[in-house]
RNA sequence: GGGCGCGUAGCUCAGUUGGCAGAGCAGCGGACUCUUAAUCCGCCGGUCGAAGGUUCGAAUCCUUCCGCGCUCACCA
């Protein structure tokens, strides 16, 4: 079989069939040249003697040509339709299908793809074969000298994506990357089968391949795998972004995050930090006896936060549903049911504005602990953030946007009303009505905004004048009850509730209270919210009778905490925008004709 | 939603007073056994975001629209 392929005198085979009629003559000629070489390297490929690099001969494949080719086509078609995300109603500006360089670059690669298939080489083989992770190779041999490596004469097989290729005629260097770790592969014509050598030269940047051969050090001292055998693992049909400048276009980085991850180390670093953060958080809570649970995303009534929901509909039940804005009310039902310590790391959905701190879909960890109050939740919060920082960043101090942030407990506590008074000179409890507070603010020359209720106005004051100043981790405690319909009243001052928010880097990262477990008080508070709704506060909570019923069965004294996971990751990763820590942030759709 | 800015080759970017659309990288062909942003020679590559307008002539000026960013508003 391989002999037949090697002696084939029909270099045109394999490219006529894929020529695109819209290409001009000169381009077609260029392609013909490329196709010939593609054919030749494919023939070379068939000669590989290494059993590790097993390639089924064409004869063996003829039994299932439909399954094979059809499967590939089907997969490509599926891939295309998947790439047409609902938001992407036209091809991407970058890498789109309109005529241009990319088109012809893809054309060349499709030529090679076709030539490989023609020669019976699967460009997307189902199995990889034995391999050593690149990171392991580096770990084992990075500290070995050239002489030591020569004595060891150890062969490995490494796999990864080709990031760059530097060719010197009879010597080729390939930069391979796997899991973010790079390794150089060298191919010396003198040291290997010349057909394999040619095959290496014709691999494209972006291809996945497996290289087998001894580990050595080049004259310039670079650790390399000296290729003896090669196997194409997956063909890449589109060019990678520029190797030096990378992918900078912010929109392209968000829309095609996979490219961002390939060429920008920062994207990978943040993804890893996010994963580590979640792992550290789970391990912290698990170690304290919390049970991880899952509660509905589709809820018949939304609640647990002041926010507007997304609405949706269930066809079979003809039921109006909301995507959850919070899982709070469900988690407290579970505590009522005797699951005394529960947590959920949940995606919440809020139909509101987008900013560098807000994505419509975001991740919140909420945990509830029976028999605890908000002071114990403060201690839990401090300990958790500190431990997560240590696990993720290796230190309880982290750099965020030029500021050093120290998570070491205890964090300072300050009463909310005192914080506002210190910042603005206004005692919001004294100015305890919407009208008097507005008057007080007017007296200080402050912007009144459009807050419809006293509580909202206090919240605005706090957000404008206090929140941005809280760079070091700080607990703001004891909120006016109007702001917190789910928190228990303070025994010392009935106008306040036992609530705290944790602020870091000017952002709210945590929110907690001694949970309100008096069903009658809860009902009154939610009814007051209904009044606020009538006053124009469209975020006021609807009344959830089923939740009240659960409280009537008895909720133990419970401390609850919510943590904005995305924002926590921002701080730990030193990312200035929430979109950097969400792999696929919400973007406006690209529209046909734009 | 308002204000400001941006949108030019697959990627990163130039483009002068309104006067032939440019570079580097990538790609293709060639040379090359030590590169790691390889180098050298040659070549290919454009709906200048879209539509309309002004003009002898528009990437450039005007209008509208689309997308992105920053910012304000909104927003746990």
Short mmCIF file of N, CA and C in Angstrom, two decimals, chain A residues 283-343:
data_model
loop_
_atom_site.label_atom_id
_atom_site.label_comp_id
_atom_site.label_asym_id
_atom_site.label_seq_id
_atom_site.Cartn_x
_atom_site.Cartn_y
_atom_site.Cartn_z
N UNK A 283 -14.17 23.49 48.97
CA UNK A 283 -13.44 22.72 49.97
C UNK A 283 -13.57 23.36 51.35
N UNK A 284 -13.60 24.69 51.38
CA UNK A 284 -13.79 25.39 52.66
C UNK A 284 -15.15 25.04 53.26
N UNK A 285 -16.18 25.10 52.45
CA UNK A 285 -17.53 24.86 52.97
C UNK A 285 -17.74 23.38 53.30
N UNK A 286 -17.23 22.53 52.43
CA UNK A 286 -17.37 21.09 52.68
C UNK A 286 -16.73 20.72 54.02
N UNK A 287 -15.55 21.31 54.27
CA UNK A 287 -14.83 20.99 55.50
C UNK A 287 -15.61 21.43 56.73
N UNK A 288 -16.52 22.39 56.57
CA UNK A 288 -17.32 22.85 57.71
C UNK A 288 -18.70 22.21 57.74
N UNK A 289 -18.86 21.14 57.01
CA UNK A 289 -20.09 20.37 57.11
C UNK A 289 -21.25 20.91 56.29
N UNK A 290 -20.95 21.80 55.34
CA UNK A 290 -22.03 22.29 54.48
C UNK A 290 -22.31 21.26 53.38
N UNK A 291 -23.59 21.18 53.05
CA UNK A 291 -24.03 20.24 52.01
C UNK A 291 -24.28 21.05 50.75
N UNK A 292 -23.65 20.64 49.65
CA UNK A 292 -23.90 21.36 48.39
C UNK A 292 -25.20 20.87 47.78
N UNK A 293 -26.09 21.80 47.48
CA UNK A 293 -27.40 21.43 46.94
C UNK A 293 -27.66 22.18 45.64
N UNK A 294 -28.70 21.76 44.96
CA UNK A 294 -29.13 22.43 43.74
C UNK A 294 -30.60 22.76 43.84
N UNK A 295 -30.95 23.97 43.50
CA UNK A 295 -32.35 24.42 43.58
C UNK A 295 -32.78 24.95 42.21
N UNK A 296 -34.05 25.16 42.03
CA UNK A 296 -34.54 25.47 40.68
C UNK A 296 -33.99 26.78 40.11
N UNK A 297 -33.67 26.71 38.83
CA UNK A 297 -33.35 27.92 38.07
C UNK A 297 -34.65 28.53 37.55
N UNK A 298 -35.56 27.64 37.14
CA UNK A 298 -36.87 28.10 36.67
C UNK A 298 -37.79 28.16 37.87
N UNK A 299 -38.24 29.37 38.20
CA UNK A 299 -39.05 29.55 39.41
C UNK A 299 -40.38 30.20 39.05
N UNK A 300 -41.45 29.73 39.68
CA UNK A 300 -42.76 30.33 39.40
C UNK A 300 -42.88 31.75 39.97
N UNK A 301 -42.10 32.03 41.04
CA UNK A 301 -42.05 33.37 41.61
C UNK A 301 -40.59 33.68 41.87
N UNK A 302 -40.18 34.87 41.55
CA UNK A 302 -38.78 35.21 41.83
C UNK A 302 -38.69 35.92 43.17
N UNK A 303 -37.54 35.80 43.81
CA UNK A 303 -37.40 36.47 45.09
C UNK A 303 -35.99 36.32 45.63
N UNK A 304 -35.77 36.91 46.80
CA UNK A 304 -34.48 36.77 47.45
C UNK A 304 -33.52 37.88 47.11
N UNK A 305 -33.93 38.79 46.24
CA UNK A 305 -33.07 39.92 45.89
C UNK A 305 -33.93 41.01 45.30
N UNK A 306 -33.37 42.20 45.23
CA UNK A 306 -34.09 43.31 44.61
C UNK A 306 -33.60 43.44 43.18
N UNK A 307 -34.31 42.82 42.28
CA UNK A 307 -33.86 42.84 40.89
C UNK A 307 -34.99 42.44 39.97
N UNK A 308 -34.86 42.80 38.69
CA UNK A 308 -35.85 42.40 37.70
C UNK A 308 -35.46 41.06 37.10
N UNK A 309 -36.45 40.18 36.91
CA UNK A 309 -36.14 38.85 36.39
C UNK A 309 -36.27 38.77 34.87
N UNK A 310 -35.71 37.69 34.33
CA UNK A 310 -36.04 37.28 32.96
C UNK A 310 -37.28 36.38 33.07
N UNK A 311 -38.16 36.51 32.11
CA UNK A 311 -39.34 35.65 32.14
C UNK A 311 -39.25 34.61 31.03
N UNK A 312 -39.85 33.48 31.30
CA UNK A 312 -39.91 32.44 30.29
C UNK A 312 -41.20 31.66 30.48
N UNK A 313 -41.37 30.63 29.72
CA UNK A 313 -42.67 29.98 29.68
C UNK A 313 -42.47 28.48 29.49
N UNK A 314 -43.26 27.70 30.26
CA UNK A 314 -43.22 26.25 30.09
C UNK A 314 -44.45 25.83 29.29
N UNK A 315 -44.22 25.21 28.15
CA UNK A 315 -45.32 24.95 27.23
C UNK A 315 -46.32 23.95 27.78
N UNK A 316 -45.85 22.80 28.27
CA UNK A 316 -46.77 21.74 28.65
C UNK A 316 -47.72 22.20 29.76
N UNK A 317 -47.18 22.92 30.73
CA UNK A 317 -48.03 23.40 31.82
C UNK A 317 -48.60 24.79 31.53
N UNK A 318 -48.26 25.34 30.39
CA UNK A 318 -48.68 26.70 30.04
C UNK A 318 -48.41 27.64 31.22
N UNK A 319 -47.17 27.58 31.68
CA UNK A 319 -46.83 28.22 32.95
C UNK A 319 -45.82 29.34 32.74
N UNK A 320 -46.11 30.48 33.31
CA UNK A 320 -45.15 31.58 33.31
C UNK A 320 -44.07 31.27 34.34
N UNK A 321 -42.82 31.38 33.94
CA UNK A 321 -41.71 31.11 34.85
C UNK A 321 -40.70 32.24 34.78
N UNK A 322 -39.91 32.31 35.85
CA UNK A 322 -38.84 33.31 35.90
C UNK A 322 -37.51 32.59 36.07
N UNK A 323 -36.48 33.11 35.42
CA UNK A 323 -35.14 32.63 35.73
C UNK A 323 -34.75 33.26 37.06
N UNK A 324 -34.21 32.45 37.93
CA UNK A 324 -34.01 32.92 39.30
C UNK A 324 -33.11 34.15 39.37
N UNK A 325 -33.48 35.07 40.25
CA UNK A 325 -32.59 36.19 40.57
C UNK A 325 -31.79 35.84 41.82
N UNK A 326 -32.20 34.77 42.51
CA UNK A 326 -31.51 34.34 43.72
C UNK A 326 -32.06 32.96 44.10
N UNK A 327 -31.27 32.21 44.85
CA UNK A 327 -31.76 30.91 45.33
C UNK A 327 -32.07 30.94 46.82
N UNK A 328 -32.06 32.15 47.37
CA UNK A 328 -32.18 32.31 48.82
C UNK A 328 -33.40 31.62 49.43
N UNK A 329 -34.56 31.86 48.84
CA UNK A 329 -35.78 31.35 49.47
C UNK A 329 -35.84 29.83 49.42
N UNK A 330 -35.26 29.24 48.39
CA UNK A 330 -35.22 27.78 48.31
C UNK A 330 -34.25 27.19 49.32
N UNK A 331 -33.11 27.84 49.48
CA UNK A 331 -32.13 27.31 50.44
C UNK A 331 -32.68 27.38 51.86
N UNK A 332 -33.43 28.42 52.17
CA UNK A 332 -33.99 28.51 53.54
C UNK A 332 -35.11 27.49 53.74
N UNK A 333 -35.82 27.16 52.66
CA UNK A 333 -36.79 26.06 52.77
C UNK A 333 -36.05 24.77 53.16
N UNK A 334 -34.84 24.60 52.64
CA UNK A 334 -34.08 23.39 52.95
C UNK A 334 -33.64 23.38 54.41
N UNK A 335 -33.28 24.55 54.93
CA UNK A 335 -32.92 24.61 56.35
C UNK A 335 -34.15 24.28 57.19
N UNK A 336 -35.29 24.80 56.76
CA UNK A 336 -36.54 24.43 57.43
C UNK A 336 -36.71 22.92 57.45
N UNK A 337 -36.31 22.27 56.37
CA UNK A 337 -36.44 20.83 56.25
C UNK A 337 -35.37 20.06 56.99
N UNK A 338 -34.47 20.75 57.70
CA UNK A 338 -33.50 20.04 58.51
C UNK A 338 -32.13 19.87 57.85
N UNK A 339 -31.96 20.40 56.65
CA UNK A 339 -30.60 20.44 56.08
C UNK A 339 -29.95 21.70 56.67
N UNK A 340 -29.29 21.50 57.81
CA UNK A 340 -28.92 22.66 58.62
C UNK A 340 -27.81 23.52 58.01
N UNK A 341 -26.96 22.90 57.22
CA UNK A 341 -25.92 23.69 56.58
C UNK A 341 -25.95 23.36 55.09
N UNK A 342 -26.36 24.31 54.28
CA UNK A 342 -26.43 24.07 52.83
C UNK A 342 -25.75 25.22 52.09
N UNK A 343 -25.27 24.90 50.90
CA UNK A 343 -24.80 25.97 50.03
C UNK A 343 -25.04 25.58 48.59
#
